[in-house]
Amino acid sequence: MSRELRKPNRLVDEKSPYLLQHAYNPVDWYAWSDEAFAKAKAENKPVFVSIGYSTCHWCHVMAEESFEDPDIAHILNEKFVSIKVDREERPDLDAIYMTVCQAMTGQGGWPLNVFLTPEQKPFYAGVYFPKESRYGLPGFVDVLTQLSDHFQNNRDKLDETGAKVASALAKMNEREGVALEPGVVETCVEQMTRDFDHQYGGFGQAPKFPAPHQLLFLLRYHHWHGHDEALQMVLKTLDAMAAGGIYDHIGGGFARYSVDQKWLVPHFEKMLYDQAMLMMAYTEAYQVTGREDYRSVIEEIIDYLQREMLGPNGGFYSAEDADSEGEEGKFYLWTKAEVVQLLDADEAELFCDAYDISEDGNFEGKNIPNRIHTSKQSLADRHGLTVDDVQRQLDNAKHRLFTYREKRVHPHKDDKILTAWNGLMIAALAKAGAAFQHRGALDMAERAFSFIQTELTRDGKLMARYRDGDVKYEGFLDDYAYMLWACDALYEATYQTDYLRSMRLYADLLVGTFYDDKNGGFLINNPYHDLIYNPKQAYDGALPSGNSVASLMLFKLARRTGIHQFETYAEPTIRFFADEINQHPSGFTWLLTAYMTMHANTKELAILQGEDDEAYHLALTLLQTGFHPELFAVAGEAEELQQAAPFTQSFHAKDGRTTYYLCHDFMCERPTTDFSLIKQAL
């Protein structure tokens, strides 16, 4: 039945693309609301909560099999109150019930399906359920029927289960902190080394996730400890991903993850946060190595972002789906016949050789372009060309294939704008803009930052989501933590004190809203929200956790400004999570990055601008293009610096010349106008 002939449910009034995908289901869906739970209490029904996101493949599958099925909808409508949640809009609910699901079943993922009492207490959870039992999974019809019977006939037992779960969750925030074990950072590196895939890069076996925060951790470990193997793990992984099918060689950007070991077959959805974090990893690897191929990856990601992910207002959309025309990856796949038809004979031969295009295909009879087994030099040798000729011909071929591909039906785009993910992208673009002196990247970052401040800020506080002019949800921990990161990166890219002032404002709000004064650590949500549990998490999943980002950024802000109160929140946060970190350090690499930074030989540098503008800007460029994770610099005219960074109160430019004040190990060197001395000290 077409959507036009179906009756909409109440989700039709929502703005979330994910909820709108379910607005014409026969299920009587509610968004998360007091109204839904009041109905459950009044009618004595259990609550079914289904959590997912708009570009989730298995969410689509379960929707088609079950939520669009009139028979299942009848069961849900008669026996349950059903709630749909967009995990990207409500990370707090996702975190709560993902914790529950993992505890109950030993696994997690999306779609995430949880059954609650009317008091929000969970008694059953799972991920994907097929309509009928298969794959060793219980059928959704059986699950619904049995749980409804249990709720009506064994309510006391279910209430008891729910109460125990809620009590266990509450205790997770109340433990005493402990110290990190000596050598935990080294243990983390050893663990990662054991898990490293020396053949294809990355960690573990299939499926493989990029996990760029782990690579950023290893780059710092290499920098501070001279550990060459850490650097080689980073470079091997970045090279393998850039060569694999996880990278879109025709249009730029990275897919979410690879289903195989060698990065060939991606799960084709593209997430904004993956582009951001991978941009950071390739940018920092460029700063360390100077490799121009990493610059090329960055530039292609930026082109992709401008073309597909940038809204007219300057904010960035959230994701692109894996599916188009009902098939996963259809937009990205090629037959050899298509390539041969589009290119000249010699060009087609070179392209097919370079990108693994064959009659049989490398994925279900079709081809995912990849460079896993070829290099430009080997191609040049085989085809009697120079390396430059190879590059030129491949660029021409890619352009023609891209033009042809643009005529295909594009995957669905989730066009909501999330403050947290935009904060990450702003930080990534600012870092790339500084490292490559790429004005376009920096302009994109600054415009997105302006959008957040004007459209996603209410009464000075951040909001979480924007779509079609609608702003919703007060900011969560990640919104503030990632916007701290954005401010920090924009400041390092521009040395404009407005970004430092904004960083201080967000820091005050973050600490005042989310910090747990009693136990340490940051809560994910405002504590006054009426939820059974307010999670406090530090494990790094697809993204570095809000606790780890907040800890690192507060420490950097303290050292950059001299307002040392900000760094007092980092140590108790690490202590709160230390027991988990000690058990599995490689799952907490970004909090360990904060810990390493706090214990590194940090340096604070103030650059007082004089009349010699050329010397001043040369100094900034050298700072921006280099890799200095232990250096916290401020720069500008004396008066504006004194307001933004109080430790510079007595600093001034000597004899009208740009003057450098370098401090380290809690002491300051004599000020100098000779930047070569500062460069040597760094």
XYZ file of C-alpha atoms in Angstrom:
682
model
C 0.000 0.000 0.000
C 1.417 3.386 -0.943
C 2.190 5.926 1.754
C -0.511 8.224 0.337
C -3.199 5.603 1.088
C -1.918 4.772 4.559
C -3.096 6.591 7.636
C -0.357 8.548 9.422
C 0.324 7.998 13.108
C 1.342 10.714 15.568
C 5.004 10.555 14.476
C 4.000 12.541 11.397
C 4.317 15.693 13.533
C 7.945 14.955 14.498
C 11.052 16.365 12.804
C 13.431 13.416 13.263
C 14.040 11.714 9.887
C 14.070 8.372 11.705
C 10.722 8.940 13.394
C 9.270 10.228 10.133
C 10.314 6.985 8.430
C 7.793 5.302 10.765
C 5.063 7.939 10.513
C 2.940 5.761 8.191
C 3.388 2.465 10.011
C 0.141 0.907 11.212
C 1.763 0.859 14.676
C 0.294 3.519 16.963
C 3.702 4.996 17.748
C 4.428 7.650 20.351
C 7.587 9.692 20.626
C 9.175 9.459 24.091
C 6.773 11.469 26.237
C 4.916 11.629 29.528
C 1.735 11.038 27.526
C 2.898 7.589 26.457
C 3.726 6.433 29.974
C 0.499 7.907 31.347
C -1.426 5.838 28.785
C 0.504 2.715 29.820
C -0.367 3.285 33.473
C -4.003 4.032 32.764
C -4.456 0.966 30.559
C -2.101 -1.321 32.527
C 0.072 -2.134 29.515
C 3.798 -2.724 29.113
C 5.783 -0.202 27.087
C 7.688 -1.233 23.967
C 10.595 1.099 23.156
C 12.305 0.743 19.776
C 15.518 2.743 19.328
C 17.383 3.243 16.060
C 18.489 5.835 13.525
C 17.526 6.721 9.991
C 20.523 5.218 8.182
C 20.508 1.919 10.110
C 20.190 -1.017 7.689
C 18.787 -3.550 10.159
C 16.369 -0.935 11.472
C 14.999 -0.755 7.921
C 14.774 -4.546 7.762
C 12.831 -4.833 11.013
C 10.557 -1.980 9.967
C 9.688 -3.694 6.688
C 9.220 -7.104 8.283
C 7.373 -6.105 11.428
C 6.390 -2.478 11.913
C 4.746 -2.273 8.478
C 2.925 -5.558 9.053
C -0.760 -5.082 10.038
C -0.851 -8.258 12.139
C 2.131 -7.250 14.271
C 0.821 -3.689 14.479
C -2.464 -5.107 15.810
C -0.631 -6.949 18.605
C 1.431 -3.875 19.500
C -1.575 -1.563 19.466
C -3.757 -3.874 21.509
C -1.275 -5.102 24.093
C 1.482 -2.444 24.344
C 2.179 1.255 24.279
C 4.846 1.680 21.599
C 7.528 4.371 21.581
C 9.991 5.226 18.816
C 13.313 6.887 19.749
C 15.951 8.392 17.477
C 19.179 7.437 19.246
C 21.013 10.364 17.669
C 18.538 12.854 19.130
C 18.285 11.130 22.518
C 21.720 9.722 23.369
C 20.681 9.580 27.018
C 17.871 7.086 26.377
C 20.076 5.115 24.016
C 22.831 4.905 26.638
C 20.441 3.798 29.383
C 18.781 1.018 27.463
C 21.892 -0.095 25.603
C 23.483 -0.686 29.010
C 20.418 -2.702 29.968
C 20.478 -4.733 26.764
C 24.171 -5.538 27.084
C 23.687 -6.604 30.699
C 20.679 -8.796 29.890
C 21.862 -10.346 26.627
C 25.620 -9.804 26.392
C 25.237 -7.873 23.157
C 24.043 -4.539 21.858
C 23.320 -2.756 18.623
C 20.503 -1.279 16.594
C 17.636 -1.645 16.292
C 17.551 -1.706 20.084
C 14.265 -3.027 21.463
C 13.416 -2.787 25.141
C 10.281 -3.609 27.107
C 9.481 -1.485 30.151
C 6.959 -1.249 32.911
C 4.881 1.955 32.901
C 7.424 3.245 35.458
C 10.208 3.054 32.803
C 11.812 0.001 34.408
C 13.121 -2.546 31.873
C 12.327 -6.241 32.101
C 13.345 -7.553 28.652
C 15.652 -6.366 25.868
C 17.081 -7.415 22.536
C 18.259 -6.110 19.208
C 16.905 -7.249 15.829
C 13.982 -9.663 16.012
C 12.839 -11.341 12.766
C 9.087 -11.546 12.333
C 9.178 -15.327 12.648
C 11.857 -17.323 14.462
C 15.016 -17.824 12.366
C 18.789 -17.351 12.474
C 18.548 -18.771 15.996
C 16.599 -15.656 16.994
C 13.134 -15.647 18.565
C 10.361 -14.365 16.314
C 8.931 -10.960 17.145
C 5.381 -12.322 17.199
C 6.346 -14.892 19.835
C 8.242 -12.309 21.884
C 5.289 -9.919 21.929
C 2.753 -12.605 22.779
C 4.783 -14.123 25.588
C 5.808 -10.819 27.151
C 2.251 -9.535 27.102
C 1.089 -12.722 28.844
C 3.872 -12.421 31.423
C 3.005 -8.805 32.084
C -0.648 -9.584 32.716
C -0.160 -12.831 34.647
C 3.239 -12.411 36.353
C 3.335 -8.663 36.892
C 4.939 -8.904 40.329
C 7.868 -10.851 38.935
C 8.403 -8.411 36.079
C 8.197 -5.446 38.469
C 10.786 -7.132 40.650
C 13.089 -7.647 37.639
C 12.649 -4.025 36.592
C 13.325 -2.743 40.098
C 16.529 -4.781 40.354
C 17.740 -3.454 37.006
C 16.961 0.144 37.999
C 18.723 -0.286 41.335
C 21.795 -1.770 39.667
C 21.915 1.104 37.205
C 21.710 3.717 39.954
C 24.638 2.148 41.821
C 26.848 2.497 38.749
C 27.195 6.234 39.464
C 28.029 5.859 43.138
C 31.256 3.882 43.271
C 34.432 5.245 44.785
C 37.226 6.180 42.465
C 40.593 4.430 42.480
C 43.996 5.188 41.022
C 45.062 4.052 37.596
C 47.501 1.183 37.752
C 51.140 2.118 37.087
C 51.986 1.430 33.479
C 48.353 1.340 32.329
C 49.228 3.388 29.236
C 51.930 0.897 28.286
C 49.501 -1.940 28.954
C 47.056 -0.267 26.573
C 49.674 -0.057 23.831
C 50.638 -3.698 24.398
C 46.988 -4.714 24.170
C 46.559 -2.791 20.933
C 49.763 -4.290 19.538
C 48.440 -7.800 20.205
C 45.156 -6.941 18.493
C 46.808 -5.226 15.537
C 46.337 -6.774 12.100
C 49.835 -6.606 10.607
C 48.591 -7.636 7.179
C 45.714 -5.213 6.676
C 45.978 -2.710 9.509
C 43.339 -1.960 12.082
C 42.592 -3.894 15.227
C 40.928 -7.267 15.550
C 39.219 -9.217 12.800
C 36.014 -8.598 10.851
C 33.977 -6.479 11.137
C 36.499 -3.656 11.342
C 35.781 -0.149 12.554
C 38.085 2.794 11.878
C 38.300 3.867 15.574
C 40.363 6.981 14.715
C 40.560 8.063 18.366
C 42.789 5.018 18.920
C 45.075 6.232 16.139
C 45.226 9.726 17.662
C 46.196 8.113 20.981
C 48.993 6.149 19.304
C 50.312 9.246 17.522
C 50.699 10.952 20.891
C 52.267 7.902 22.458
C 54.791 7.810 19.620
C 55.443 11.538 19.985
C 56.076 11.417 23.719
C 57.783 8.036 23.968
C 59.548 7.642 20.622
C 57.672 4.370 20.092
C 58.101 3.623 16.388
C 55.770 0.629 16.340
C 52.899 2.843 17.534
C 53.465 5.126 14.556
C 53.692 2.214 12.138
C 50.358 0.828 13.378
C 48.775 4.200 12.661
C 50.254 4.545 9.181
C 49.480 0.950 8.185
C 45.861 1.420 9.238
C 45.419 4.780 7.507
C 47.020 3.447 4.320
C 44.847 0.325 4.334
C 41.628 2.246 4.891
C 42.441 4.787 2.181
C 43.134 1.920 -0.245
C 40.129 -0.181 0.733
C 36.523 -0.164 -0.349
C 35.573 1.502 2.934
C 36.826 4.661 1.222
C 34.688 6.050 -1.586
C 37.309 6.389 -4.330
C 34.825 7.985 -6.715
C 33.201 10.584 -4.478
C 35.302 10.855 -1.331
C 34.435 10.103 2.288
C 34.485 6.944 4.399
C 31.788 4.386 5.070
C 30.884 3.430 8.612
C 32.880 0.194 8.838
C 34.136 -2.787 6.876
C 32.410 -6.138 7.146
C 35.612 -7.965 6.178
C 39.182 -8.027 7.443
C 40.885 -6.146 4.613
C 38.604 -3.080 4.477
C 37.169 -4.143 1.093
C 33.420 -4.444 1.707
C 31.950 -1.555 3.661
C 28.672 -1.137 5.409
C 27.923 1.631 2.958
C 26.358 4.262 5.230
C 28.410 7.429 5.743
C 28.296 9.170 9.117
C 29.337 12.774 9.719
C 31.298 11.875 12.837
C 33.406 9.300 10.973
C 34.413 11.931 8.422
C 35.353 14.282 11.260
C 37.408 11.838 13.301
C 39.183 10.382 10.260
C 40.015 13.881 9.038
C 41.707 14.466 12.381
C 43.659 11.228 12.108
C 44.870 11.864 8.554
C 45.676 15.494 9.386
C 47.798 14.605 12.394
C 49.499 11.801 10.466
C 50.353 14.384 7.808
C 51.763 16.695 10.471
C 53.963 13.866 11.737
C 55.079 12.462 8.378
C 54.506 15.175 5.757
C 52.973 12.605 3.396
C 51.074 14.329 0.597
C 48.737 11.373 -0.031
C 47.170 12.094 3.358
C 46.502 15.655 2.245
C 44.704 14.240 -0.816
C 42.406 12.133 1.369
C 41.554 15.198 3.447
C 40.813 17.317 0.385
C 38.501 14.653 -1.046
C 36.620 14.391 2.257
C 36.197 18.175 2.270
C 34.865 18.061 -1.302
C 32.407 15.349 -0.270
C 31.254 17.368 2.744
C 30.672 20.500 0.676
C 28.755 18.557 -1.935
C 26.610 16.242 0.174
C 26.655 17.116 3.871
C 26.670 20.906 4.112
C 23.345 22.623 4.637
C 22.618 26.060 3.178
C 22.843 27.571 6.650
C 26.378 26.286 7.305
C 25.472 23.355 9.534
C 26.358 19.778 8.609
C 23.850 16.988 8.088
C 24.158 13.764 10.049
C 24.458 10.824 7.672
C 23.806 9.130 4.349
C 22.130 5.738 4.181
C 23.702 2.521 2.946
C 20.611 1.725 0.889
C 19.162 3.166 -2.290
C 16.263 1.738 -4.262
C 15.927 -0.855 -1.519
C 19.424 -2.304 -2.003
C 22.422 -1.856 0.252
C 25.339 -0.266 -1.589
C 23.567 -0.013 -4.957
C 24.648 3.616 -5.440
C 28.344 2.718 -5.024
C 28.687 -0.530 -7.003
C 29.897 -0.970 -10.607
C 29.881 -3.585 -13.322
C 32.868 -3.813 -15.604
C 30.547 -3.181 -18.557
C 29.589 0.203 -17.119
C 33.219 1.213 -16.696
C 34.172 0.069 -20.193
C 31.217 1.916 -21.683
C 32.086 5.185 -19.922
C 35.843 5.276 -20.555
C 38.183 5.059 -23.510
C 39.684 1.600 -24.044
C 43.160 2.348 -22.621
C 41.691 4.415 -19.812
C 39.234 1.647 -18.937
C 42.011 -0.952 -18.897
C 44.091 1.188 -16.536
C 41.161 1.996 -14.277
C 40.001 -1.610 -14.006
C 43.549 -2.712 -13.198
C 43.953 0.050 -10.634
C 40.603 -0.359 -8.877
C 40.041 -4.140 -8.991
C 37.179 -4.034 -11.516
C 36.434 -7.415 -13.119
C 33.699 -9.308 -14.937
C 33.051 -11.506 -11.919
C 33.185 -8.627 -9.457
C 34.524 -8.517 -5.927
C 31.143 -8.169 -4.177
C 28.028 -10.137 -5.111
C 28.795 -10.016 -8.833
C 29.561 -6.306 -8.874
C 32.616 -4.239 -8.021
C 33.638 -2.047 -5.120
C 36.473 0.186 -6.374
C 39.552 -0.270 -4.211
C 43.335 0.005 -4.379
C 44.196 -2.766 -1.935
C 46.555 -4.615 -4.269
C 47.883 -1.873 -6.539
C 50.237 1.067 -6.278
C 50.814 3.908 -8.729
C 54.339 2.683 -9.413
C 53.235 -0.869 -10.185
C 50.534 0.494 -12.492
C 53.062 2.726 -14.241
C 55.374 -0.237 -14.779
C 52.627 -2.496 -16.133
C 51.133 0.090 -18.472
C 54.313 1.802 -19.668
C 53.394 5.161 -18.125
C 54.925 7.585 -15.708
C 53.445 7.834 -12.213
C 52.176 11.334 -13.072
C 50.460 9.981 -16.202
C 48.829 7.244 -14.152
C 47.499 9.793 -11.675
C 46.222 12.094 -14.409
C 44.398 9.320 -16.274
C 42.868 7.910 -13.103
C 41.688 11.361 -12.036
C 40.040 11.855 -15.435
C 38.399 8.435 -15.249
C 37.148 9.006 -11.709
C 35.627 12.318 -12.777
C 33.693 10.669 -15.607
C 32.479 7.848 -13.369
C 31.478 10.362 -10.709
C 29.449 12.370 -13.234
C 27.666 9.183 -14.317
C 27.086 8.065 -10.723
C 25.466 11.385 -9.832
C 22.553 10.436 -12.108
C 21.763 7.393 -9.983
C 19.197 7.454 -7.186
C 21.092 8.777 -4.182
C 20.874 7.166 -0.763
C 18.579 8.737 1.811
C 20.190 11.634 3.655
C 19.516 12.257 7.334
C 19.448 16.028 7.211
C 19.045 16.822 10.879
C 21.872 18.911 12.310
C 23.301 17.707 15.622
C 25.299 20.069 17.794
C 27.658 17.354 19.036
C 28.571 15.968 15.619
C 28.904 19.474 14.195
C 31.271 20.289 17.053
C 33.460 17.377 15.979
C 33.351 18.436 12.345
C 34.202 22.026 13.237
C 37.208 20.782 15.199
C 38.314 18.558 12.309
C 37.961 21.284 9.678
C 39.730 23.816 11.881
C 42.594 21.377 12.459
C 42.881 20.670 8.735
C 42.542 24.357 7.939
C 45.449 25.129 10.245
C 47.687 22.223 9.257
C 47.278 22.708 5.509
C 46.658 26.458 5.642
C 43.419 25.597 3.849
C 41.257 28.712 4.004
C 38.211 26.926 2.601
C 38.206 24.330 5.382
C 38.561 27.018 8.021
C 35.740 29.059 6.492
C 33.469 26.007 6.668
C 34.401 25.492 10.317
C 33.768 29.107 11.259
C 30.445 29.225 9.428
C 29.245 26.051 11.162
C 30.326 27.446 14.523
C 28.349 30.620 13.832
C 25.324 28.490 12.947
C 25.512 26.637 16.268
C 25.767 29.898 18.177
C 22.832 31.526 16.392
C 20.440 28.640 15.700
C 21.261 25.998 18.312
C 21.689 28.235 21.335
C 18.861 29.336 23.631
C 19.442 31.693 26.571
C 23.172 31.083 26.241
C 22.795 27.298 26.470
C 23.284 24.729 23.754
C 20.441 22.793 22.205
C 20.973 19.366 20.668
C 19.136 19.163 17.328
C 18.037 21.413 14.464
C 15.900 20.454 11.483
C 13.690 22.524 9.210
C 13.910 25.470 11.579
C 12.850 23.349 14.551
C 15.207 23.220 17.543
C 14.743 20.538 20.173
C 16.309 19.027 23.301
C 18.581 20.789 25.741
C 22.213 20.034 25.119
C 23.726 16.817 26.456
C 27.254 16.235 27.738
C 28.584 15.424 24.264
C 27.182 18.665 22.857
C 29.213 20.712 25.310
C 32.311 18.510 25.276
C 32.563 18.477 21.479
C 31.886 22.204 21.272
C 34.790 22.700 23.680
C 36.850 20.753 21.156
C 35.537 22.977 18.360
C 36.502 26.130 20.269
C 39.942 24.761 21.071
C 40.652 23.837 17.443
C 39.269 27.105 16.089
C 41.409 29.041 18.521
C 44.540 27.173 17.451
C 43.617 27.802 13.806
C 42.938 31.532 14.193
C 44.172 32.723 17.613
C 41.044 34.871 17.818
C 40.210 35.410 21.481
C 36.455 35.148 20.856
C 36.887 31.373 20.538
C 38.752 31.238 23.840
C 35.975 33.225 25.516
C 33.365 30.867 24.068
C 35.381 27.918 25.324
C 35.357 29.330 28.847
C 31.592 29.875 28.645
C 30.922 26.308 27.485
C 33.310 24.988 30.124
C 31.420 26.766 32.898
C 28.101 25.423 31.618
C 29.480 21.893 31.200
C 30.858 21.750 34.725
C 27.824 23.410 36.287
C 25.344 21.162 34.517
C 26.910 17.720 34.254
C 29.708 17.289 36.802
C 29.094 14.923 39.723
C 30.648 16.769 42.670
C 30.215 13.796 44.985
C 31.742 10.973 42.938
C 33.552 12.645 40.030
C 32.843 12.289 36.351
C 30.241 13.841 34.096
C 26.625 12.748 33.659
C 25.239 12.463 30.160
C 22.128 14.556 30.874
C 20.843 17.305 33.141
C 20.306 15.619 36.510
C 16.734 16.896 36.879
C 15.355 14.831 33.973
C 12.863 12.192 35.085
C 14.668 9.073 33.896
C 15.428 5.908 35.824
C 19.163 6.480 35.415
C 21.482 9.236 34.236
C 24.424 7.453 32.612
C 28.018 8.334 33.238
C 30.193 6.767 30.548
C 33.831 6.867 29.483
C 34.099 3.898 27.131
C 34.988 4.995 23.610
C 32.608 3.505 21.069
C 32.406 4.939 17.573
C 33.331 8.280 19.144
C 35.466 9.362 22.071
C 33.278 9.610 25.146
C 32.013 12.911 26.463
C 33.861 12.309 29.731
C 37.191 11.836 27.973
C 36.764 14.849 25.672
C 35.607 17.036 28.565
C 38.579 16.000 30.704
C 41.133 16.721 27.973
C 39.587 20.016 26.901
C 39.188 21.330 30.448
C 42.849 20.537 31.096
C 43.915 22.278 27.882
C 41.773 25.300 28.727
C 43.310 25.519 32.191
C 46.857 25.418 30.859
C 46.089 27.785 27.995
C 44.443 30.442 30.176
C 46.069 29.917 33.556
C 42.640 29.339 35.165
C 43.679 26.144 36.895
C 40.286 25.434 38.434
C 39.226 23.920 35.119
C 41.771 21.100 35.345
C 40.621 20.049 38.810
C 37.735 18.116 37.235
C 39.923 15.894 35.087
C 41.699 13.889 37.786
C 38.524 12.860 39.719
C 36.915 11.882 36.425
C 39.796 9.572 35.584
C 39.703 8.123 39.110
C 35.970 7.417 38.821
C 36.512 5.308 35.705
C 39.935 3.939 36.646
C 38.712 0.473 37.643
C 37.191 -0.036 34.184
C 40.266 1.422 32.492
C 42.600 -0.864 34.437
C 40.631 -3.905 33.267
C 40.412 -2.955 29.584
C 42.597 0.069 28.794
C 42.284 -0.101 24.997
C 38.577 0.657 25.344
C 39.378 4.019 26.929
C 42.093 5.428 24.699
C 40.798 8.991 24.701
C 40.582 9.230 28.477
C 44.098 7.783 28.524
C 45.015 10.490 26.000
C 43.813 13.037 28.557
C 45.822 11.238 31.242
C 48.970 11.194 29.077
C 48.573 14.883 28.297
C 48.174 15.739 31.960
C 51.424 13.916 32.753
C 53.423 15.104 29.742
C 56.004 17.865 29.894
C 53.465 20.453 28.843
C 54.467 23.903 27.668
C 52.551 27.166 27.710
C 53.511 29.765 25.133
C 52.254 33.346 24.942
C 52.990 35.278 21.762
C 52.601 39.034 22.194
C 52.006 40.647 18.835
C 54.316 43.485 17.936
C 54.589 45.759 14.950
C 56.476 43.132 12.954
C 53.382 41.392 11.552
C 55.368 39.085 9.304
C 57.291 37.589 12.221
C 54.072 37.206 14.227
C 52.176 35.384 11.469
C 55.194 33.224 10.627
C 55.282 32.080 14.230
C 51.565 31.213 14.166
C 51.947 29.273 10.936
C 54.788 27.215 12.341
C 52.661 26.365 15.385
C 49.619 25.500 13.288
C 51.342 23.243 10.804
C 53.389 21.264 13.335
C 52.369 18.459 15.680
C 52.648 19.800 19.239
C 50.104 18.025 21.469
C 51.869 19.167 24.645
C 51.934 22.866 23.664
C 49.186 25.256 24.728
C 49.666 28.622 23.104
C 47.895 31.975 23.214
C 48.623 34.815 20.849
C 47.517 38.363 20.185
C 47.903 41.889 21.416
C 48.693 42.280 25.099
C 45.369 43.790 26.159
C 43.134 41.151 24.581
C 45.345 38.340 25.867
C 45.222 39.637 29.406
C 41.427 39.346 29.351
C 41.343 35.869 27.818
C 44.353 34.347 29.595
C 44.884 35.935 33.027
C 48.376 34.455 33.425
C 49.589 36.973 30.805
C 48.700 40.012 32.953
C 52.305 41.196 33.202
C 53.343 40.268 29.640
C 54.033 42.869 26.981
C 55.742 43.158 23.598
C 59.355 44.245 24.016
C 60.463 47.268 21.978
C 57.343 46.953 19.817
C 58.489 43.576 18.495
C 56.648 40.240 18.648
C 57.688 38.687 21.956
C 57.542 35.091 23.122
C 56.955 33.914 26.686
C 57.533 30.178 27.130
C 56.679 28.379 30.358
C 57.187 24.730 31.262
C 57.458 22.605 34.385
C 55.757 25.390 36.386
C 58.400 27.963 35.507
C 58.862 30.512 32.727
C 61.818 31.243 30.515
C 63.077 34.763 29.955
C 60.932 36.473 27.251
C 62.559 36.697 23.851
C 61.922 38.255 20.455
C 63.877 35.479 18.718
C 61.448 32.814 17.557
C 64.296 30.476 16.596
C 64.977 30.022 20.311
C 61.331 29.116 20.923
C 61.296 26.770 17.950
C 64.356 25.014 19.323
C 62.757 24.717 22.765
C 59.672 23.093 21.256
